[in-house]
Amino acid sequence: MDNTQHQEAVKAAVRPKFYGHPSIKSKTVPHYPTTAEREFRRIAGAYMRLLNEELKKKLPEMMAEYAKERRGDSRFDESRDLDAKLRQMLQEVAVALERRVAEFGLDKKVEQIATMTRNTALREWKRSVKDTLGIDLLDDYFKGDLYEEAIRRWVAENVLKIKSLPTETLGDMRQIVLESYIKGRSIRDIQKEIQEQYNVSKRKAQLLARDQVATLNAQVTKLQQQDAGCSKYRWSSSKDSRVRDCHRALDGKVFSWDDPPEMWYDTKEKGRVYTGRRCHPGEDYCCRCVAIPVFDLETIDVPMKG
Ligand SMILES: [Zn+2]
């Protein structure tokens, strides 16, 4: 069977489901990849804890140096001297962390998250097609180059993003110690602030994980639906208290994959502000919305089993 014949066979198989309508909405709402998201947040947290462990090993030495400089018994009574020593010690933390990261196997773990996300998107897509059109998709459906490329790019980007977090955090910590030196603050205060800074960075890592799983899910969903000849989708929010107003307003509306809606937020002073950013479900920052496929009888083309 060639492509045209296959597409005709698919149309013939699904035609009764359309009841004379040109398009129908999926009977099931695709699930958001919650498990992959939770797992990625856990990994990001565990990765940042390595940094905290290495930092804690170095902290007594850093604070001893700080105390020495404050007493003024080093040769140069200047923050420059302290800065040079801090840079060296934080560099040692970075080197120790690099070793731990190799054992941690970040690349492999991020790859596994991508696979989990992709598998959920595939499962949900097959469920949608089966429940709505009554046909089974081929099992090796996902082996296309387009998917492989999107996933490879996502893994590479995320490994880089996560790896850059400790460097940023260590830079922030150097700044904290130097500013404290100028302001003459106590070691206890510095240690407290360093720990707070670490907590901020750890939260940032976990938010990154949440955002990135949504981004990958959105990419795969778009590829799947467009591949199948779906030009439109229905926006579906997760319908809980965390959904932002804009996405709540989009819930249930139909959009074209070629023309995503513009994002907005409301302010007290200026009323509604449009951001200029156009997003599909899952593309806005930390968005957990999903796209319900709208199947079109004229354009439908899916790799059907048998
Ligand atoms: Zn959303």
mmCIF file of C-alpha atoms and ligand atoms in Angstrom:
data_model
loop_
_atom_site.group_PDB
_atom_site.id
_atom_site.type_symbol
_atom_site.label_atom_id
_atom_site.label_comp_id
_atom_site.label_asym_id
_atom_site.label_seq_id
_atom_site.Cartn_x
_atom_site.Cartn_y
_atom_site.Cartn_z
ATOM 1 C CA MET A 1 0.000 0.000 0.000
ATOM 2 C CA ASP A 2 1.442 3.398 -0.940
ATOM 3 C CA ASN A 3 0.907 6.606 1.023
ATOM 4 C CA THR A 4 -2.224 7.785 -0.752
ATOM 5 C CA GLN A 5 -3.796 4.342 -0.492
ATOM 6 C CA HIS A 6 -2.930 4.213 3.194
ATOM 7 C CA GLN A 7 -4.444 7.642 3.820
ATOM 8 C CA GLU A 8 -7.624 6.575 1.973
ATOM 9 C CA ALA A 9 -7.785 3.410 4.086
ATOM 10 C CA VAL A 10 -7.490 5.516 7.256
ATOM 11 C CA LYS A 11 -10.241 7.860 6.066
ATOM 12 C CA ALA A 12 -12.526 4.941 5.250
ATOM 13 C CA ALA A 13 -11.887 3.415 8.678
ATOM 14 C CA VAL A 14 -12.605 6.600 10.644
ATOM 15 C CA ARG A 15 -15.373 8.158 8.498
ATOM 16 C CA PRO A 16 -18.284 6.717 10.552
ATOM 17 C CA LYS A 17 -16.879 8.422 13.672
ATOM 18 C CA PHE A 18 -17.323 11.866 12.130
ATOM 19 C CA TYR A 19 -21.137 11.536 11.677
ATOM 20 C CA GLY A 20 -21.053 13.897 8.735
ATOM 21 C CA HIS A 21 -18.994 16.549 10.581
ATOM 22 C CA PRO A 22 -15.744 17.756 8.944
ATOM 23 C CA SER A 23 -13.858 17.664 12.249
ATOM 24 C CA ILE A 24 -14.211 16.169 15.746
ATOM 25 C CA LYS A 25 -12.583 16.893 19.078
ATOM 26 C CA SER A 26 -10.724 14.125 20.915
ATOM 27 C CA LYS A 27 -12.949 12.241 23.342
ATOM 28 C CA THR A 28 -10.160 12.133 25.913
ATOM 29 C CA VAL A 29 -8.091 14.962 27.369
ATOM 30 C CA PRO A 30 -4.359 14.096 27.178
ATOM 31 C CA HIS A 31 -2.723 13.798 30.600
ATOM 32 C CA TYR A 32 0.119 16.136 31.486
ATOM 33 C CA PRO A 33 3.430 14.187 32.111
ATOM 34 C CA THR A 34 3.265 14.620 35.901
ATOM 35 C CA THR A 35 5.536 11.673 36.702
ATOM 36 C CA ALA A 36 8.332 12.897 34.420
ATOM 37 C CA GLU A 37 8.010 16.376 35.917
ATOM 38 C CA ARG A 38 8.237 15.069 39.481
ATOM 39 C CA GLU A 39 11.231 12.915 38.580
ATOM 40 C CA PHE A 40 13.068 15.793 36.878
ATOM 41 C CA ARG A 41 12.474 18.054 39.893
ATOM 42 C CA ARG A 42 13.854 15.332 42.146
ATOM 43 C CA ILE A 43 16.973 14.988 39.964
ATOM 44 C CA ALA A 44 17.509 18.771 39.834
ATOM 45 C CA GLY A 45 17.199 18.897 43.637
ATOM 46 C CA ALA A 46 19.643 16.001 44.111
ATOM 47 C CA TYR A 47 22.109 17.663 41.752
ATOM 48 C CA MET A 48 21.986 20.932 43.670
ATOM 49 C CA ARG A 49 22.485 19.054 46.950
ATOM 50 C CA LEU A 50 25.876 17.902 45.645
ATOM 51 C CA LEU A 51 26.827 21.556 45.425
ATOM 52 C CA ASN A 52 25.633 22.162 48.966
ATOM 53 C CA GLU A 53 27.699 19.242 50.285
ATOM 54 C CA GLU A 54 30.875 20.452 48.598
ATOM 55 C CA LEU A 55 30.209 24.003 49.724
ATOM 56 C CA LYS A 56 29.744 22.946 53.346
ATOM 57 C CA LYS A 57 33.107 21.169 53.289
ATOM 58 C CA LYS A 58 34.779 24.403 52.185
ATOM 59 C CA LEU A 59 32.829 26.825 54.331
ATOM 60 C CA PRO A 60 34.973 26.584 57.540
ATOM 61 C CA GLU A 61 38.107 27.371 55.525
ATOM 62 C CA MET A 62 36.370 30.277 53.804
ATOM 63 C CA MET A 63 35.146 31.687 57.072
ATOM 64 C CA ALA A 64 38.566 31.299 58.707
ATOM 65 C CA GLU A 65 40.048 33.313 55.859
ATOM 66 C CA TYR A 66 37.315 35.894 56.260
ATOM 67 C CA ALA A 67 38.015 36.220 59.994
ATOM 68 C CA LYS A 68 41.749 36.572 59.336
ATOM 69 C CA GLU A 69 41.155 39.352 56.820
ATOM 70 C CA ARG A 70 38.779 41.137 59.178
ATOM 71 C CA ARG A 71 41.329 41.072 61.990
ATOM 72 C CA GLY A 72 43.725 42.640 59.557
ATOM 73 C CA ASP A 73 46.603 40.250 60.164
ATOM 74 C CA SER A 74 47.068 39.436 56.527
ATOM 75 C CA ARG A 75 49.584 41.441 54.527
ATOM 76 C CA PHE A 76 47.102 43.521 52.534
ATOM 77 C CA ASP A 77 44.168 44.864 54.426
ATOM 78 C CA GLU A 78 42.029 44.968 51.328
ATOM 79 C CA SER A 79 39.037 43.082 49.989
ATOM 80 C CA ARG A 80 41.101 42.324 46.880
ATOM 81 C CA ASP A 81 43.200 39.910 48.894
ATOM 82 C CA LEU A 82 40.111 38.192 50.244
ATOM 83 C CA ASP A 83 38.590 38.116 46.775
ATOM 84 C CA ALA A 84 41.588 36.290 45.314
ATOM 85 C CA LYS A 85 41.415 33.675 48.076
ATOM 86 C CA LEU A 86 37.663 33.287 47.711
ATOM 87 C CA ARG A 87 37.984 32.778 43.995
ATOM 88 C CA GLN A 88 40.523 30.055 44.585
ATOM 89 C CA MET A 89 38.445 28.267 47.215
ATOM 90 C CA LEU A 90 35.250 28.442 45.150
ATOM 91 C CA GLN A 91 37.213 27.139 42.193
ATOM 92 C CA GLU A 92 38.164 24.155 44.357
ATOM 93 C CA VAL A 93 34.482 23.640 45.143
ATOM 94 C CA ALA A 94 33.705 23.722 41.418
ATOM 95 C CA VAL A 95 36.416 21.126 40.676
ATOM 96 C CA ALA A 96 35.181 18.811 43.447
ATOM 97 C CA LEU A 97 31.648 19.221 42.149
ATOM 98 C CA GLU A 98 32.736 18.372 38.616
ATOM 99 C CA ARG A 99 34.006 15.003 39.883
ATOM 100 C CA ARG A 100 30.756 14.300 41.737
ATOM 101 C CA VAL A 101 28.724 15.269 38.659
ATOM 102 C CA ALA A 102 30.572 12.684 36.566
ATOM 103 C CA GLU A 103 29.507 9.992 39.060
ATOM 104 C CA PHE A 104 25.986 11.426 39.218
ATOM 105 C CA GLY A 105 25.507 10.836 35.474
ATOM 106 C CA LEU A 106 23.436 13.937 34.722
ATOM 107 C CA ASP A 107 23.325 13.336 30.936
ATOM 108 C CA LYS A 108 21.874 9.828 31.334
ATOM 109 C CA LYS A 109 19.312 11.031 33.857
ATOM 110 C CA VAL A 110 18.125 13.925 31.668
ATOM 111 C CA GLU A 111 17.861 11.507 28.740
ATOM 112 C CA GLN A 112 15.628 9.262 30.848
ATOM 113 C CA ILE A 113 13.351 12.219 31.647
ATOM 114 C CA ALA A 114 13.053 12.961 27.935
ATOM 115 C CA THR A 115 12.109 9.332 27.274
ATOM 116 C CA MET A 116 9.516 9.378 30.080
ATOM 117 C CA THR A 117 7.963 12.593 28.743
ATOM 118 C CA ARG A 118 7.918 11.261 25.190
ATOM 119 C CA ASN A 119 6.375 7.950 26.298
ATOM 120 C CA THR A 120 3.596 9.742 28.155
ATOM 121 C CA ALA A 121 2.897 11.955 25.134
ATOM 122 C CA LEU A 122 2.814 8.848 22.903
ATOM 123 C CA ARG A 123 0.555 6.897 25.272
ATOM 124 C CA GLU A 124 -1.848 9.833 25.533
ATOM 125 C CA TRP A 125 -1.861 10.320 21.774
ATOM 126 C CA LYS A 126 -2.595 6.632 21.104
ATOM 127 C CA ARG A 127 -5.383 6.749 23.703
ATOM 128 C CA SER A 128 -6.859 9.819 22.072
ATOM 129 C CA VAL A 129 -6.789 8.268 18.581
ATOM 130 C CA LYS A 130 -8.177 4.941 19.817
ATOM 131 C CA ASP A 131 -11.017 6.442 21.903
ATOM 132 C CA THR A 132 -12.007 9.026 19.303
ATOM 133 C CA LEU A 133 -11.364 7.339 15.953
ATOM 134 C CA GLY A 134 -11.434 3.694 17.018
ATOM 135 C CA ILE A 135 -8.104 2.778 15.400
ATOM 136 C CA ASP A 136 -4.764 1.524 16.753
ATOM 137 C CA LEU A 137 -1.535 3.329 15.890
ATOM 138 C CA LEU A 138 1.663 1.522 14.891
ATOM 139 C CA ASP A 139 3.928 0.765 17.851
ATOM 140 C CA ASP A 140 7.101 2.228 16.365
ATOM 141 C CA TYR A 141 5.265 5.455 15.631
ATOM 142 C CA PHE A 142 7.800 7.611 17.461
ATOM 143 C CA LYS A 143 10.926 6.595 15.588
ATOM 144 C CA GLY A 144 10.796 9.568 13.197
ATOM 145 C CA ASP A 145 13.836 11.837 12.712
ATOM 146 C CA LEU A 146 11.834 14.907 13.674
ATOM 147 C CA TYR A 147 11.117 13.506 17.133
ATOM 148 C CA GLU A 148 14.639 12.222 17.646
ATOM 149 C CA GLU A 149 16.046 15.628 16.716
ATOM 150 C CA ALA A 150 13.683 17.535 19.045
ATOM 151 C CA ILE A 151 14.546 15.227 21.922
ATOM 152 C CA ARG A 152 18.306 15.314 21.327
ATOM 153 C CA ARG A 153 18.229 19.112 21.292
ATOM 154 C CA TRP A 154 16.149 19.233 24.476
ATOM 155 C CA VAL A 155 18.544 16.899 26.339
ATOM 156 C CA ALA A 156 21.638 18.886 25.286
ATOM 157 C CA GLU A 157 20.047 22.230 26.251
ATOM 158 C CA ASN A 158 18.918 20.982 29.640
ATOM 159 C CA VAL A 159 22.203 19.380 30.596
ATOM 160 C CA LEU A 160 23.863 22.745 29.838
ATOM 161 C CA LYS A 161 21.256 24.717 31.779
ATOM 162 C CA ILE A 162 21.566 22.538 34.873
ATOM 163 C CA LYS A 163 25.353 22.478 34.724
ATOM 164 C CA SER A 164 25.507 26.287 34.605
ATOM 165 C CA LEU A 165 23.501 26.641 37.831
ATOM 166 C CA PRO A 166 26.344 25.843 40.295
ATOM 167 C CA THR A 167 28.693 28.292 38.527
ATOM 168 C CA GLU A 168 26.095 31.032 38.916
ATOM 169 C CA THR A 169 25.439 30.088 42.532
ATOM 170 C CA LEU A 170 29.134 30.061 43.449
ATOM 171 C CA GLY A 171 29.527 33.496 41.850
ATOM 172 C CA ASP A 172 26.618 34.816 43.935
ATOM 173 C CA MET A 173 28.222 33.399 47.071
ATOM 174 C CA ARG A 174 31.533 35.104 46.404
ATOM 175 C CA GLN A 175 29.583 38.344 46.090
ATOM 176 C CA ILE A 176 27.869 37.743 49.424
ATOM 177 C CA VAL A 177 31.167 37.265 51.270
ATOM 178 C CA LEU A 178 32.789 40.309 49.643
ATOM 179 C CA GLU A 179 29.866 42.608 50.383
ATOM 180 C CA SER A 180 29.759 41.313 53.942
ATOM 181 C CA TYR A 181 33.432 42.126 54.302
ATOM 182 C CA ILE A 182 32.854 45.721 53.241
ATOM 183 C CA LYS A 183 29.836 46.041 55.524
ATOM 184 C CA GLY A 184 31.637 44.316 58.405
ATOM 185 C CA ARG A 185 29.076 41.609 59.018
ATOM 186 C CA SER A 186 29.437 38.603 61.299
ATOM 187 C CA ILE A 187 30.362 35.100 60.141
ATOM 188 C CA ARG A 188 27.039 33.816 61.435
ATOM 189 C CA ASP A 189 25.153 36.257 59.192
ATOM 190 C CA ILE A 190 27.242 35.294 56.178
ATOM 191 C CA GLN A 191 26.676 31.591 56.685
ATOM 192 C CA LYS A 192 22.960 32.204 56.989
ATOM 193 C CA GLU A 193 22.905 34.236 53.799
ATOM 194 C CA ILE A 194 24.944 31.642 51.909
ATOM 195 C CA GLN A 195 22.441 28.972 52.921
ATOM 196 C CA GLU A 196 19.534 31.181 51.838
ATOM 197 C CA GLN A 197 21.216 31.779 48.489
ATOM 198 C CA TYR A 198 21.632 28.037 48.079
ATOM 199 C CA ASN A 199 17.903 27.495 48.753
ATOM 200 C CA VAL A 200 17.013 30.113 46.129
ATOM 201 C CA SER A 201 19.234 28.338 43.577
ATOM 202 C CA LYS A 202 17.749 24.956 44.425
ATOM 203 C CA ARG A 203 14.206 26.278 43.911
ATOM 204 C CA LYS A 204 15.320 27.800 40.636
ATOM 205 C CA ALA A 205 16.640 24.403 39.501
ATOM 206 C CA GLN A 206 13.329 22.738 40.343
ATOM 207 C CA LEU A 207 11.303 25.403 38.537
ATOM 208 C CA LEU A 208 13.549 24.925 35.526
ATOM 209 C CA ALA A 209 12.784 21.188 35.625
ATOM 210 C CA ARG A 210 9.031 21.836 35.722
ATOM 211 C CA ASP A 211 9.182 24.337 32.886
ATOM 212 C CA GLN A 212 11.327 22.121 30.688
ATOM 213 C CA VAL A 213 9.166 18.993 30.914
ATOM 214 C CA ALA A 214 6.187 21.124 29.859
ATOM 215 C CA THR A 215 8.211 22.542 26.959
ATOM 216 C CA LEU A 216 9.194 19.096 25.659
ATOM 217 C CA ASN A 217 5.655 17.776 26.052
ATOM 218 C CA ALA A 218 4.391 20.772 24.074
ATOM 219 C CA GLN A 219 6.922 20.170 21.271
ATOM 220 C CA VAL A 220 6.127 16.465 20.945
ATOM 221 C CA THR A 221 2.366 17.107 21.100
ATOM 222 C CA LYS A 222 2.573 19.659 18.307
ATOM 223 C CA LEU A 223 4.631 17.290 16.114
ATOM 224 C CA GLN A 224 2.223 14.406 16.714
ATOM 225 C CA GLN A 225 -0.898 16.389 15.945
ATOM 226 C CA GLN A 226 0.462 18.203 12.906
ATOM 227 C CA ASP A 227 1.875 14.907 11.589
ATOM 228 C CA ALA A 228 -1.628 13.456 11.773
ATOM 229 C CA GLY A 229 -3.136 16.346 9.819
ATOM 230 C CA CYS A 230 -4.673 18.097 12.847
ATOM 231 C CA SER A 231 -4.434 21.813 12.117
ATOM 232 C CA LYS A 232 -6.347 22.857 15.244
ATOM 233 C CA TYR A 233 -6.516 21.990 18.947
ATOM 234 C CA ARG A 234 -8.678 22.883 21.900
ATOM 235 C CA TRP A 235 -6.865 24.551 24.833
ATOM 236 C CA SER A 236 -7.238 22.701 28.135
ATOM 237 C CA SER A 237 -5.973 24.071 31.453
ATOM 238 C CA SER A 238 -5.335 21.882 34.506
ATOM 239 C CA LYS A 239 -8.324 23.660 36.118
ATOM 240 C CA ASP A 240 -6.801 24.079 39.588
ATOM 241 C CA SER A 241 -6.031 27.208 41.628
ATOM 242 C CA ARG A 242 -2.513 27.534 40.148
ATOM 243 C CA VAL A 243 -3.798 28.192 36.605
ATOM 244 C CA ARG A 244 -3.148 31.840 35.637
ATOM 245 C CA ASP A 245 -6.101 33.998 34.540
ATOM 246 C CA CYS A 246 -4.982 34.169 30.918
ATOM 247 C CA HIS A 247 -4.857 30.384 30.547
ATOM 248 C CA ARG A 248 -8.174 30.001 32.378
ATOM 249 C CA ALA A 249 -9.719 32.331 29.787
ATOM 250 C CA LEU A 250 -8.195 30.255 26.954
ATOM 251 C CA ASP A 251 -9.554 26.988 28.381
ATOM 252 C CA GLY A 252 -12.001 25.351 25.956
ATOM 253 C CA LYS A 253 -11.187 27.673 23.034
ATOM 254 C CA VAL A 254 -9.978 26.307 19.685
ATOM 255 C CA PHE A 255 -6.714 27.555 18.129
ATOM 256 C CA SER A 256 -4.739 26.798 15.014
ATOM 257 C CA TRP A 257 -1.232 25.299 15.326
ATOM 258 C CA ASP A 258 -0.142 28.053 12.920
ATOM 259 C CA ASP A 259 -1.538 30.860 15.043
ATOM 260 C CA PRO A 260 -0.978 30.614 18.823
ATOM 261 C CA PRO A 261 -2.805 33.109 21.071
ATOM 262 C CA GLU A 262 -0.996 36.062 22.652
ATOM 263 C CA MET A 263 -0.356 35.906 26.399
ATOM 264 C CA TRP A 264 -1.545 38.606 28.834
ATOM 265 C CA TYR A 265 -1.826 39.435 32.516
ATOM 266 C CA ASP A 266 -3.985 41.899 34.453
ATOM 267 C CA THR A 267 -2.569 44.758 36.515
ATOM 268 C CA LYS A 268 -4.297 47.158 38.932
ATOM 269 C CA GLU A 269 -2.745 50.260 37.357
ATOM 270 C CA LYS A 270 -2.794 49.574 33.630
ATOM 271 C CA GLY A 271 -5.507 46.923 33.292
ATOM 272 C CA ARG A 272 -4.777 44.109 30.851
ATOM 273 C CA VAL A 273 -1.216 43.991 29.526
ATOM 274 C CA TYR A 274 -0.422 41.907 26.436
ATOM 275 C CA THR A 275 3.099 40.477 26.541
ATOM 276 C CA GLY A 276 3.657 40.061 22.814
ATOM 277 C CA ARG A 277 4.516 36.387 23.401
ATOM 278 C CA ARG A 278 2.424 33.855 21.518
ATOM 279 C CA CYS A 279 2.205 30.402 23.084
ATOM 280 C CA HIS A 280 0.626 27.004 22.583
ATOM 281 C CA PRO A 281 -0.309 24.994 25.713
ATOM 282 C CA GLY A 282 2.818 24.170 27.748
ATOM 283 C CA GLU A 283 4.997 26.812 26.081
ATOM 284 C CA ASP A 284 4.372 29.633 28.548
ATOM 285 C CA TYR A 285 6.593 29.622 31.657
ATOM 286 C CA CYS A 286 5.779 26.571 33.853
ATOM 287 C CA CYS A 287 2.458 26.064 32.013
ATOM 288 C CA ARG A 288 0.726 22.722 32.645
ATOM 289 C CA CYS A 289 -2.007 23.195 30.035
ATOM 290 C CA VAL A 290 -2.465 20.621 27.255
ATOM 291 C CA ALA A 291 -3.739 20.674 23.660
ATOM 292 C CA ILE A 292 -6.771 18.463 22.959
ATOM 293 C CA PRO A 293 -6.470 17.323 19.327
ATOM 294 C CA VAL A 294 -9.176 18.256 16.820
ATOM 295 C CA PHE A 295 -9.257 15.601 14.068
ATOM 296 C CA ASP A 296 -10.039 16.644 10.525
ATOM 297 C CA LEU A 297 -11.537 14.087 8.126
ATOM 298 C CA GLU A 298 -10.099 15.774 5.026
ATOM 299 C CA THR A 299 -6.489 15.855 6.194
ATOM 300 C CA ILE A 300 -6.236 12.958 8.632
ATOM 301 C CA ASP A 301 -3.142 10.807 8.170
ATOM 302 C CA VAL A 302 -1.949 8.452 10.902
ATOM 303 C CA PRO A 303 0.135 5.241 10.715
ATOM 304 C CA MET A 304 -2.687 2.786 11.369
ATOM 305 C CA LYS A 305 -2.039 -0.812 12.405
ATOM 306 C CA GLY A 306 -3.017 -3.602 9.967
HETATM 307 ZN ZN ZN B 1 -1.133 27.036 31.214
#
